[in-house]
Coordinates of C-alpha atoms and ligand atoms in Angstrom, one line a residue:
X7 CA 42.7 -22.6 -15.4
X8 CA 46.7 -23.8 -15.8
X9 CA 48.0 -23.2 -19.0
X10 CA 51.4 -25.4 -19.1
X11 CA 53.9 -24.7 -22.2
X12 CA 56.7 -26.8 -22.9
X13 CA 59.5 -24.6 -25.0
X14 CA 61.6 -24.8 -28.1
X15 CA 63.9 -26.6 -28.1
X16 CA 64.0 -30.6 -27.3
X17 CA 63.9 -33.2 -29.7
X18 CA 60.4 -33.3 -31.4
X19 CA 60.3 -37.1 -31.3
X20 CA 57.6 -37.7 -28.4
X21 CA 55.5 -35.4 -25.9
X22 CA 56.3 -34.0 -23.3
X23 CA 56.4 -36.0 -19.9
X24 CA 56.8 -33.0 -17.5
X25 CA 53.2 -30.7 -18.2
X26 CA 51.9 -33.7 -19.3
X27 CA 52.5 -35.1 -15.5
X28 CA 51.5 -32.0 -14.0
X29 CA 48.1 -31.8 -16.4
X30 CA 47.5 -35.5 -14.9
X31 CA 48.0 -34.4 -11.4
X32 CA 45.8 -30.8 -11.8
X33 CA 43.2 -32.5 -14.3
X34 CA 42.2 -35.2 -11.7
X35 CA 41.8 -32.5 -9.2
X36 CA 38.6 -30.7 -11.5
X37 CA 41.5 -27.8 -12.5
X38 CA 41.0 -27.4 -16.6
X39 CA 44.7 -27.1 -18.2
X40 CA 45.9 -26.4 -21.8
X41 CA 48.6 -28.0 -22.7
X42 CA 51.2 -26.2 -25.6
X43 CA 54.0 -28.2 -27.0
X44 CA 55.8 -24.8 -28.2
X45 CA 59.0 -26.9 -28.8
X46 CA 57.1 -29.4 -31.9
X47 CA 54.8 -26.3 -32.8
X48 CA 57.3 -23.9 -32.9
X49 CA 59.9 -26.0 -34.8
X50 CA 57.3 -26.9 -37.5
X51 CA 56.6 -23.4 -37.9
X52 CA 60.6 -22.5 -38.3
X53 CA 60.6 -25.5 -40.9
X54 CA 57.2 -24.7 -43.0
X55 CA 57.8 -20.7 -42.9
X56 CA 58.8 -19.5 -46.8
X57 CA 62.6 -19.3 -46.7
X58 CA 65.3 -18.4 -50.0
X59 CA 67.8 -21.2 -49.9
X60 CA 71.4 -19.9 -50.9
X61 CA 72.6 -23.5 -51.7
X62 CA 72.6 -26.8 -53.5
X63 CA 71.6 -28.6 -50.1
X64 CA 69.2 -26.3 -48.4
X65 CA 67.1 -26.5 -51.9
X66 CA 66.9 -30.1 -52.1
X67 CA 66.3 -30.1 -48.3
X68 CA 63.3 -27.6 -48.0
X69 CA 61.7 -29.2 -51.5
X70 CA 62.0 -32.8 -49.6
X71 CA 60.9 -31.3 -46.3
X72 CA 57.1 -33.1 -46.5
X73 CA 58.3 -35.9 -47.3
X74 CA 61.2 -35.9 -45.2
X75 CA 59.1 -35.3 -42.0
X76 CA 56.6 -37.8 -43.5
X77 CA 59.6 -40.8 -43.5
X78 CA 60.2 -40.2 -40.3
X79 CA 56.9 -41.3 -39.1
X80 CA 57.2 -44.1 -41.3
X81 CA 58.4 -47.5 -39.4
X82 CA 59.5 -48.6 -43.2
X83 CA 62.1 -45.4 -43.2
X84 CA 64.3 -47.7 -40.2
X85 CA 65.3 -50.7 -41.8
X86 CA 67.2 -48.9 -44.5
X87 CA 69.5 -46.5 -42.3
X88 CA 70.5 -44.4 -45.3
X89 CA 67.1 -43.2 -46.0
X90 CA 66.4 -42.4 -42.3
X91 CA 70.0 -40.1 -41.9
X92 CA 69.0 -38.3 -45.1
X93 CA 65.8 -37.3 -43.6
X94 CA 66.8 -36.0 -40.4
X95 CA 69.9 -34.1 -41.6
X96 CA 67.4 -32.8 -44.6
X97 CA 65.0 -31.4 -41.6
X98 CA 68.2 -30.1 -39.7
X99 CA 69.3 -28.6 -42.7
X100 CA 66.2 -26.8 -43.0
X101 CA 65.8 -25.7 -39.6
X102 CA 69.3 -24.4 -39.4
X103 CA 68.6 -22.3 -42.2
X104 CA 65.4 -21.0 -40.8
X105 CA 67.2 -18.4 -38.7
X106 CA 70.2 -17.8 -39.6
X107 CA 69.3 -13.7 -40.2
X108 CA 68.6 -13.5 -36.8
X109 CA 71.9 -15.0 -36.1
X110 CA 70.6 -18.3 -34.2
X111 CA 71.3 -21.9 -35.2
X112 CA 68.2 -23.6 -34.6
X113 CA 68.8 -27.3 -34.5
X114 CA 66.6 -30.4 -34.0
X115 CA 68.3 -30.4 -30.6
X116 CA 69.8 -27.3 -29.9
X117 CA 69.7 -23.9 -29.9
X118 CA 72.3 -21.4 -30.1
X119 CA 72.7 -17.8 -30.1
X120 CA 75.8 -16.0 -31.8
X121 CA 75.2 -13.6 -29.2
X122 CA 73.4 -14.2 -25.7
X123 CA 74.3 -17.7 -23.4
X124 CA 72.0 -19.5 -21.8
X125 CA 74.4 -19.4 -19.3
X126 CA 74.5 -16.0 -18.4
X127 CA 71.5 -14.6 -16.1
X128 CA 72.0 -11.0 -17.9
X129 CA 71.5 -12.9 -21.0
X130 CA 68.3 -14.7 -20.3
X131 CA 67.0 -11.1 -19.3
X132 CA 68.2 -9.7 -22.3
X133 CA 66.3 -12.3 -24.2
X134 CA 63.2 -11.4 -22.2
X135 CA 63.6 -7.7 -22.9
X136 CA 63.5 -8.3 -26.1
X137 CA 61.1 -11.4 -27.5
X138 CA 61.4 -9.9 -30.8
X139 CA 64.8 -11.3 -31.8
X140 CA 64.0 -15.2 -30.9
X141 CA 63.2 -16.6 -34.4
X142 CA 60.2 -18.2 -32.8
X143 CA 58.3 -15.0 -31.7
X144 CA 55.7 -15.0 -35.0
X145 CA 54.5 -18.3 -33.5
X146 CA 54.2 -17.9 -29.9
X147 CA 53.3 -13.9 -30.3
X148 CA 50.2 -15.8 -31.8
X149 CA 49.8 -18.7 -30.0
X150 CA 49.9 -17.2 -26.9
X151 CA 47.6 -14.5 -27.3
X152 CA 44.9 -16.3 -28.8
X153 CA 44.9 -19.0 -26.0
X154 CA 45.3 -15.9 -23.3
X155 CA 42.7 -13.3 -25.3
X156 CA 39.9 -16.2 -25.6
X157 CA 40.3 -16.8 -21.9
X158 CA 38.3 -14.3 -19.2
X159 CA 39.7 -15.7 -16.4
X160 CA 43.5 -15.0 -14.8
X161 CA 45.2 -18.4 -15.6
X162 CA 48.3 -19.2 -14.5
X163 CA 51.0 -20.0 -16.9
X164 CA 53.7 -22.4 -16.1
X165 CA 56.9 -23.3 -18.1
X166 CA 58.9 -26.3 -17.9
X167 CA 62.5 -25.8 -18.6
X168 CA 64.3 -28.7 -18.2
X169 CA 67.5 -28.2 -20.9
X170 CA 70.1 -25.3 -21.5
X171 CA 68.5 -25.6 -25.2
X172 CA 65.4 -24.1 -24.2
X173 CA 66.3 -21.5 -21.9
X174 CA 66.5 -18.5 -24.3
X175 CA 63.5 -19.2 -26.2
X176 CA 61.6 -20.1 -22.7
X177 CA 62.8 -16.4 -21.7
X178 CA 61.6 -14.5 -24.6
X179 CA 58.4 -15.9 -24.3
X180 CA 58.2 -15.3 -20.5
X181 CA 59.2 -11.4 -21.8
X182 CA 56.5 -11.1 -24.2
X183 CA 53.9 -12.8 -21.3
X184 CA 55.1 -10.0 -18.7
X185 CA 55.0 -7.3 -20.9
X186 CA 51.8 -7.6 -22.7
X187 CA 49.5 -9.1 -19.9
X188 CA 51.2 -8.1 -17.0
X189 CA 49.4 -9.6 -14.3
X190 CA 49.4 -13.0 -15.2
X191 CA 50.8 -15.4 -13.1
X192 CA 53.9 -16.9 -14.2
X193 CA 55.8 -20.1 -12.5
X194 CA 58.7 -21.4 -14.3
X195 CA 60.3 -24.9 -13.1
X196 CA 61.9 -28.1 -14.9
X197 CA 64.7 -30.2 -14.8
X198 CA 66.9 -27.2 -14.9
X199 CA 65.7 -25.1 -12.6
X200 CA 65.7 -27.7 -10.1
X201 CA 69.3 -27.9 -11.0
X202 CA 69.9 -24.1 -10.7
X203 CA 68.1 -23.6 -7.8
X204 CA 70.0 -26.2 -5.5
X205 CA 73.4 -25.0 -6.7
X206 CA 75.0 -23.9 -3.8
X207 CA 74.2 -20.2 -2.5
X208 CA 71.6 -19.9 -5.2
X209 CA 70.3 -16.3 -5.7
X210 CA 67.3 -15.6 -8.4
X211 CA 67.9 -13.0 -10.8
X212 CA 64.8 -13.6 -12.3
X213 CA 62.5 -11.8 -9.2
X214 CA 61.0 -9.5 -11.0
X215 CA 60.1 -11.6 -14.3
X216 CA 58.5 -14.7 -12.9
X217 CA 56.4 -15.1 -10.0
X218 CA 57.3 -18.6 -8.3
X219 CA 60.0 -20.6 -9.4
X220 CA 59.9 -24.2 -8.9
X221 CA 62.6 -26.9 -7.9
X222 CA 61.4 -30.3 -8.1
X223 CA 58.2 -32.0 -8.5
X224 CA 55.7 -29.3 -9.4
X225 CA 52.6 -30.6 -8.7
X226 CA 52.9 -29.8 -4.9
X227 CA 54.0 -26.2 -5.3
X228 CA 51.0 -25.5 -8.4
X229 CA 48.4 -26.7 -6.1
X230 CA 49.8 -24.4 -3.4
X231 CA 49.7 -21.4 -6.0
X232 CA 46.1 -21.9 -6.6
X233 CA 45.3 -22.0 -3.4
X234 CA 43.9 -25.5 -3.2
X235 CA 44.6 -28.4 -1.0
X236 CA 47.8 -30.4 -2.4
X237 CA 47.4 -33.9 -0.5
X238 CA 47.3 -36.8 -2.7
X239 CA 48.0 -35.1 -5.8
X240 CA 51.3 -36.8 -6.2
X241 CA 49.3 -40.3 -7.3
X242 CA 47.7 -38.9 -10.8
X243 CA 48.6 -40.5 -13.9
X244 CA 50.4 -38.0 -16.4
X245 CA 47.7 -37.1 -19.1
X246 CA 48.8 -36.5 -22.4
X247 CA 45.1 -35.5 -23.9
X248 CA 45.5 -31.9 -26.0
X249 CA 49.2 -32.3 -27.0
X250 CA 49.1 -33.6 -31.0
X251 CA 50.2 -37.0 -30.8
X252 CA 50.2 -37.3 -34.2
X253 CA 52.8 -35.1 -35.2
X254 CA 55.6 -36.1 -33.1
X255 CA 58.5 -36.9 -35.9
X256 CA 58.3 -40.7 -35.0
X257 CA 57.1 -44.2 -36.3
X258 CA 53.6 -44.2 -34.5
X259 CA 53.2 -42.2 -30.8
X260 CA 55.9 -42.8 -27.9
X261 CA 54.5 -42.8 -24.8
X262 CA 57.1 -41.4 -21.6
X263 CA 56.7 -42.5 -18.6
X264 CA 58.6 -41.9 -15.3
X265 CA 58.3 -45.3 -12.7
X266 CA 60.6 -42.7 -10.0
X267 CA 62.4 -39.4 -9.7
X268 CA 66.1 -39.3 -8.5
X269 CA 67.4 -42.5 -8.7
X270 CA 67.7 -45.9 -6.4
X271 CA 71.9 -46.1 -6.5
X272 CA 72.4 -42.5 -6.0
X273 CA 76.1 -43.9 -5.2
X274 CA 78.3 -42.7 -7.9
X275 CA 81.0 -39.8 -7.4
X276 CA 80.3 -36.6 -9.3
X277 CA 77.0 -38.0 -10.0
X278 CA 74.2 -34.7 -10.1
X279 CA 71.7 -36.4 -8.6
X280 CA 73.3 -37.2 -5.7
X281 CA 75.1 -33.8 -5.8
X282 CA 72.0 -32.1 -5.4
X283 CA 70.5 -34.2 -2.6
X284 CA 67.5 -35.2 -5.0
X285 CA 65.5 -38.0 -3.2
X286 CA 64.3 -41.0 -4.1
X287 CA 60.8 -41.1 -4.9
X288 CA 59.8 -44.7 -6.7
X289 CA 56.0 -45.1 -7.8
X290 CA 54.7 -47.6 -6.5
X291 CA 55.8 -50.8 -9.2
X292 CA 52.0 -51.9 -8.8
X293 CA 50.6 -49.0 -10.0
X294 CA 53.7 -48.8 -13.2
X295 CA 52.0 -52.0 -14.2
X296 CA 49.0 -50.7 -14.1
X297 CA 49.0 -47.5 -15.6
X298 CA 51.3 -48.5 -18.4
X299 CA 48.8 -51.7 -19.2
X300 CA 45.8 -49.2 -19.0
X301 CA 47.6 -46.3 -21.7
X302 CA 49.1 -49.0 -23.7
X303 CA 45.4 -50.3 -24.2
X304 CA 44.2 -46.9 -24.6
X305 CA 46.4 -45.5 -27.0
X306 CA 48.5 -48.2 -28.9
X307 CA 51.6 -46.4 -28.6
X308 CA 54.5 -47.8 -31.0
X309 CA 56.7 -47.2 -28.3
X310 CA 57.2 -46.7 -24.4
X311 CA 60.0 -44.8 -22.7
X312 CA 60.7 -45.1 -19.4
X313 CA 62.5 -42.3 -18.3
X314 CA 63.8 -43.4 -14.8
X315 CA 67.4 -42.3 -14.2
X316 CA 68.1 -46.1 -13.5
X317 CA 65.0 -48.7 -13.7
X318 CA 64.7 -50.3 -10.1
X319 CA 65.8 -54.5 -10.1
X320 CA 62.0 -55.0 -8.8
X321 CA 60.7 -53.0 -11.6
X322 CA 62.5 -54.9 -14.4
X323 CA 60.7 -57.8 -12.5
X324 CA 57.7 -57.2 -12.7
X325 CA 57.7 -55.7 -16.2
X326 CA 59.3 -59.3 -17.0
X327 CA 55.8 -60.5 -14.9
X328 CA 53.3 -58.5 -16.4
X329 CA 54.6 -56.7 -20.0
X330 CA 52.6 -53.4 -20.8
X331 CA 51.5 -54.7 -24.3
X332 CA 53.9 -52.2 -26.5
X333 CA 57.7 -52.3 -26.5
X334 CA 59.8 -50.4 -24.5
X335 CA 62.9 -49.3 -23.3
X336 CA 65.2 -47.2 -20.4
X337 CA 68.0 -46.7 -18.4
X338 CA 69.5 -49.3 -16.4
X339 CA 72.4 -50.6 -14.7
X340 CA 74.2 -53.3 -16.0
X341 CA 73.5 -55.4 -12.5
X342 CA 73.8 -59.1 -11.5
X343 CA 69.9 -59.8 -12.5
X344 CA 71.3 -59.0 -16.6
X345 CA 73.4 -61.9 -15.9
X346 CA 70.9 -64.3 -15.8
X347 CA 70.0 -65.6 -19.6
X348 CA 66.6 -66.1 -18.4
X349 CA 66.2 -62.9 -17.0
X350 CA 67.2 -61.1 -20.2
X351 CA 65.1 -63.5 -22.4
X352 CA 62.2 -62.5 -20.1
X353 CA 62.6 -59.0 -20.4
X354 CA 62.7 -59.3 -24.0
X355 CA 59.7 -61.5 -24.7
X356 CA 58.3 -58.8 -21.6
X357 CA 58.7 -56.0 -24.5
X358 CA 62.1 -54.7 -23.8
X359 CA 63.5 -53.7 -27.2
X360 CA 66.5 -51.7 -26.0
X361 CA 68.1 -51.0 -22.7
X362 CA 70.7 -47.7 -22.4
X363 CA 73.6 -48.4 -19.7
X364 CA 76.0 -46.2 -17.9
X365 CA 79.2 -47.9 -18.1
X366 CA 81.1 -44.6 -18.2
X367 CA 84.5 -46.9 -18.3
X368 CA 86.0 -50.0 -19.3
X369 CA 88.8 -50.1 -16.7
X370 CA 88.0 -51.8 -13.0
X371 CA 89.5 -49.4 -11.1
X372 CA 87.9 -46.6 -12.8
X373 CA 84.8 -47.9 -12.5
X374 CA 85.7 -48.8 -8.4
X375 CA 87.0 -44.9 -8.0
X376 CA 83.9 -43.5 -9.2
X377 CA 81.5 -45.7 -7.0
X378 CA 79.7 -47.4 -10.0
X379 CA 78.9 -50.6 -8.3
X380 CA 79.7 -52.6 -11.5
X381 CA 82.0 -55.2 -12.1
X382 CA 83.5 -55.9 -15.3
X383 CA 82.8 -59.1 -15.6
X384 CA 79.1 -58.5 -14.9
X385 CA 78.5 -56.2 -17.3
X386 CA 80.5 -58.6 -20.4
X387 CA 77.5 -61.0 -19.5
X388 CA 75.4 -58.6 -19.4
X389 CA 76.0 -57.3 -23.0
X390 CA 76.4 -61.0 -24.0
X391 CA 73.2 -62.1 -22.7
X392 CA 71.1 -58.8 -24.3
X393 CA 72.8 -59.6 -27.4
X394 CA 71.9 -63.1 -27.4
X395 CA 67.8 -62.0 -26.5
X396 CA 67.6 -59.8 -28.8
X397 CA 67.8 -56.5 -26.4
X398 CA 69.7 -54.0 -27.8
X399 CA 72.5 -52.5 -25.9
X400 CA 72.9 -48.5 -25.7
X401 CA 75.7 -48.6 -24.0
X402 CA 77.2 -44.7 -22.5
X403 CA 81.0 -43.6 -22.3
X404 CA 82.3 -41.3 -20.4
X405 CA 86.3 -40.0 -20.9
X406 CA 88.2 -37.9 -18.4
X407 CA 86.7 -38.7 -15.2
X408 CA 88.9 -37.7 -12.3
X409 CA 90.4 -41.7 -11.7
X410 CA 91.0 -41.9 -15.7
X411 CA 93.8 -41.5 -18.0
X412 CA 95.6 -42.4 -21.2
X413 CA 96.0 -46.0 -20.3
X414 CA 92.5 -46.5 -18.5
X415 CA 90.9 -45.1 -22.0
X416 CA 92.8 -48.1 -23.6
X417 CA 90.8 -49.9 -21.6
X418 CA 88.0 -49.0 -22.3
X419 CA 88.8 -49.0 -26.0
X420 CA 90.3 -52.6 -25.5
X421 CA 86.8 -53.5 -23.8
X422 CA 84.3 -52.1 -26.4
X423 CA 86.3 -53.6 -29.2
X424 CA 85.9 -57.3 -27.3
X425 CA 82.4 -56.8 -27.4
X426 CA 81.6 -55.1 -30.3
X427 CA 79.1 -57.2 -31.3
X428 CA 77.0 -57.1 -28.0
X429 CA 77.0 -53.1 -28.0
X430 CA 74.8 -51.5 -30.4
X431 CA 74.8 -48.0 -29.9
X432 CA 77.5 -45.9 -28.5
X433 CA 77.1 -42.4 -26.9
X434 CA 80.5 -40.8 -26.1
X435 CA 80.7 -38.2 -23.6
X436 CA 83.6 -35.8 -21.9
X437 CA 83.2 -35.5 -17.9
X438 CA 82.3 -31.9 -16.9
X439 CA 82.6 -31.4 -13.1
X440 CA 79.3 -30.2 -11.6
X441 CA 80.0 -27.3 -9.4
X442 CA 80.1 -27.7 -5.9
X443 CA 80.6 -31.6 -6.0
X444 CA 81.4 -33.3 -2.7
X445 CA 83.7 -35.5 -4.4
X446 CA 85.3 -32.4 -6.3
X447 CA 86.9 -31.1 -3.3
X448 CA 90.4 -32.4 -3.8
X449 CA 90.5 -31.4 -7.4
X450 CA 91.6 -28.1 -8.4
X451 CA 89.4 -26.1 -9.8
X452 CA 88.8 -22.7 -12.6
X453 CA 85.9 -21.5 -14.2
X454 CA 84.7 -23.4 -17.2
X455 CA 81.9 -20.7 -19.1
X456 CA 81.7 -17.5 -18.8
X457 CA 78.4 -17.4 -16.7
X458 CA 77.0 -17.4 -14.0
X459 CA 74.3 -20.2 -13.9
X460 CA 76.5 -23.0 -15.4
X461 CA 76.1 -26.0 -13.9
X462 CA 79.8 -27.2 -14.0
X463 CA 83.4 -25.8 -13.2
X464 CA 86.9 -26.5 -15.2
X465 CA 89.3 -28.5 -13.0
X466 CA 93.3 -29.5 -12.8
X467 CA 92.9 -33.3 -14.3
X468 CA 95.8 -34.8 -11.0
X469 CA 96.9 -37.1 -14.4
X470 CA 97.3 -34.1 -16.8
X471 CA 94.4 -36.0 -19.1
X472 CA 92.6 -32.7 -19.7
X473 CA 89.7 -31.9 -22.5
X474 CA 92.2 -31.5 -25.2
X475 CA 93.9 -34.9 -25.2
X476 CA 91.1 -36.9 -24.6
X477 CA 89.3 -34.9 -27.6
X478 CA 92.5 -36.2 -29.3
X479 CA 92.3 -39.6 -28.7
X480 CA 89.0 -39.4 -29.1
X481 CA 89.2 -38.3 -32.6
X482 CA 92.6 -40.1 -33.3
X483 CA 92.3 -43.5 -32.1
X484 CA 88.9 -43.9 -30.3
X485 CA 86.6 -43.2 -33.5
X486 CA 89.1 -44.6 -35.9
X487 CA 89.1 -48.2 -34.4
X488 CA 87.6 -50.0 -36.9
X489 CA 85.0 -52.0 -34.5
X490 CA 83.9 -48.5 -32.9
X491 CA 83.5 -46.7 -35.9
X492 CA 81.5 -49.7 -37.2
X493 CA 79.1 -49.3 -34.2
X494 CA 79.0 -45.1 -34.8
X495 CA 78.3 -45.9 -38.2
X496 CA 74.9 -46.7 -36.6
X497 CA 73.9 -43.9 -34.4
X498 CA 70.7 -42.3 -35.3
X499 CA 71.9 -38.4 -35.7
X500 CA 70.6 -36.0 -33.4
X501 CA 67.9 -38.3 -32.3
X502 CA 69.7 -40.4 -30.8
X503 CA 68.3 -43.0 -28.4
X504 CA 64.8 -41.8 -28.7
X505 CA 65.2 -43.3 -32.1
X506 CA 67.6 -46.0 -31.9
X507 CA 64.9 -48.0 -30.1
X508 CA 62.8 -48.3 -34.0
X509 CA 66.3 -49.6 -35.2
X510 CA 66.3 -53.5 -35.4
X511 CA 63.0 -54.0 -33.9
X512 CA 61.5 -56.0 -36.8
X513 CA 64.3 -58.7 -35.7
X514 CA 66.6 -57.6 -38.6
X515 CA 70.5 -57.3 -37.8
X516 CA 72.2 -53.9 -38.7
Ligands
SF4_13 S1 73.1 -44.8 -11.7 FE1 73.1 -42.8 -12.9 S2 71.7 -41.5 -11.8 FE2 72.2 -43.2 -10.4 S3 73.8 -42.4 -9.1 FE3 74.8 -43.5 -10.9 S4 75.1 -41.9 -12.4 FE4 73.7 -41.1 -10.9

């Protein structure tokens, strides 16, 4: 018996794809496994606990809260964009309210502790040592000893940790497990653990906590830990049966689904994936098309997410070919096939609602420096011809890159505001340098966060365009253009993409 437990806190918009992968892979094998989305559980339980509100706003918020979670289910609640941002800052009102005492900021998307970093090794043991503080103890204190107390056997409990968000609250429940059923077997692996684990001279702290940590795909190392043989347990379907489907806050149930881990370019400077020598492992397209045809007749979802790094040319294909039967949407690159019309239009009648790409710059020889493989020119078609289908375009900035500067951000400026009306979503981010990049060697570099298990380094910008001036043009002149700050005007708050999707798929404009 595997009990797999994804922790607080991720967005609470869809299940998760990592246990639910994992259950697939052990499930198909005759191993039973219990599933525990702590991460929606847990933050209904923050939301629907009693709680005094100490302001105008928190008491509207928590005497809307049923109704606000209900609208967010509601496909209705999208076309009128006001309605929708009242209901999720209502809920992250509430939530951020919910543990305040305990001197944590819970969020829809984060969580952060006045006092311990997820950064900090010392920290994570701290928040093992003591489960007690984590405002979501009352729940998993239960939860966890129910499912262990009603079980005879020894199962082995695995935790999938894949953001910095969930790390604390992944530890404190790790602390409670050790302490009150001390022989259980505990694995712990995820997205970020994979991350942590391949930094360069990696040493766990966490020996005597957890009893196998796992860097990449899990299935493999599981089966090992049970003792069973582990060929051919990669080619299971993820199966998301005992996770509540319908209370994820969404219009209808989203289905994830990963066509490859790592990703086919695996060219770009600074990139992590390529920084951490993650290979390249693509399921096979045929069976994509077959298993997303066979769930999306199963279990009507309103949505699929692909959640590839970057969806494969042949994979668009033959999603173009043979459309799943529900809309969908992922990551791509803004290639020569999105030049072709056709292409788009047959993507779009395919299912394709939205499509997120990483132009990180709007300037050629930015884009050249850092390896992108995109030309300019391409990707104006590109956004030309989604527009013109019908595809949304999620389009992702990145500012202060190594090869960038004041000049090259007018670029990019200049760019977006040429095609505002192609790009309909905007995500803004500020280049942190992953430690140990290959790429990073010339720069000069100083310690970013105080701890030892972050992920990037601070570094000498060789054009002087450091985080505070970019945060200043940013603010100053990025936002305030009138065509970008039409386009924010949009974004779907802390959701973000795993919204945006619902936005403008009954045909309507903005
Ligand atoms: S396309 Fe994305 S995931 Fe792939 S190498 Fe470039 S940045 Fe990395």
């Amino acid at each position: 018996m595997v009990i797999l437990v994804h922790p607080p806190v991720t967005k609470p918009s869809e299940p998760p794809a990592g246990i639910a992968r994992l259950a697939g892979a052990l499930r198909c094998h005759g191993v039973p496994c219990t599933l525990v989305d702590a991460n929606l559980e847990g933050l209904l339980f923050l939301m629907n606990r009693p709680q005094a509100a100490t302001d105008t706003w928190t008491r509207r918020a928590l005497k809307n809260l049923p109704h606000s979670l209900s609208s967010l289910k509601d496909r209705g609640t999208y076309a009128v964009p006001d309605r929708y941002k009242r209901a999720v800052l209502d809920i992250q009102r509430v939530l951020e309210q919910s543990a305040l005492h305990a001197g944590v900021s819970v969020g829809l998307v984060d969580y952060r502790d006045g006092e311990l970093s997820p950064v900090r090794s010392a920290d994570l043991l701290r928040a093992a040592e003591c489960p007690e503080a984590n405002p979501f103890f009352p729940y998993f204190q239960e939860r966890l000893s129910v499912l262990l107390e009603g079980d005879s056997s020894l199962p082995v409990v695995g935790f999938s940790l894949n953001y910095l968000s969930q790390a604390l609250c992944t530890f404190a429940m790790i602390g409670f497990l050790r302490r009150e059923f001390p022989n259980l077997p505990l694995v712990l692996g995820g997205g970020l653990i994979t991350s942590w684990v391949r930094r360069p001279g990696w040493r766990s702290p966490f020996g005597g906590l957890v009893d196998h940590l796992v860097a990449g795909p899990g299935e493999g190392p599981l089966f090992e830990i049970l003792g069973m043989d582990a060929s051919g347990n990669g080619q299971a379907p993820p199966d998301y049966a005992g996770l509540p489907l319908g209370d994820y806050l969404s219009p209808g149930f989203i289905l994830p689904y990963s066509g490859s881990s790592g990703c086919h370019w695996r060219r770009c400077a600074f990139c992590p994936e390529r920084g951490e020598g993650n290979p390249y492992l693509p399921v096979p397209t045929t069976r994509i098309v077959s298993d997303l045809r066979a769930y999306a007749g199963e279990t009507r979802p309103a949505l699929i997410h692909l959640l590839d790094n970057a969806l494969r040319p042949s994979l668009l294909e033959a999603l173009a070919e043979n459309p799943p039967g529900a809309p969908w949407y992922g990551f791509t690159r803004a290639g020569r096939q999105l030049a072709d019309f056709d292409y788009c239009l047959a993507l779009k009648e395919s299912g394709c609602v939205m499509l997120k790409l990483g132009m990180e710059s709007g300037d050629q020889a930015v884009l050249d420096r850092m390896q992108k493989g995109l030309s300019l020119n391409t990707v104006s078609k590109v956004l030309k011809n989604l527009q013109r289908a019908g595809i949304s375009a999620y389009v992702y900035l990145l500012f202060g890159t190594p090869p960038e500067n004041l000049a090259r951000a007018r670029r990019t400026l200049a760019f977006v505001v040429r095609h505002r009306a192609a790009i309909r979503f905007l995500n803004l981010a500020i280049f942190n340098l992953p430690i140990g990049a290959a790429d990073g060697e010339a720069l000069q570099t100083r310690r970013f966060y105080a701890g030892d298990l972050s992920l990037y380094t601070d570094f000498v910008h060789p054009e002087g365009w450091d985080r505070r001036h970019i945060r200043q043009f940013l603010e100053r002149e990025f936002k305030k253009a009138p065509a970008v700050a039409s386009i924010l005007r949009h974004h779907p708050p802390h959701f973000t993409s795993n919204h945006a999707p619902f936005f403008g798929m009954d045909g309507s404009g903005r």
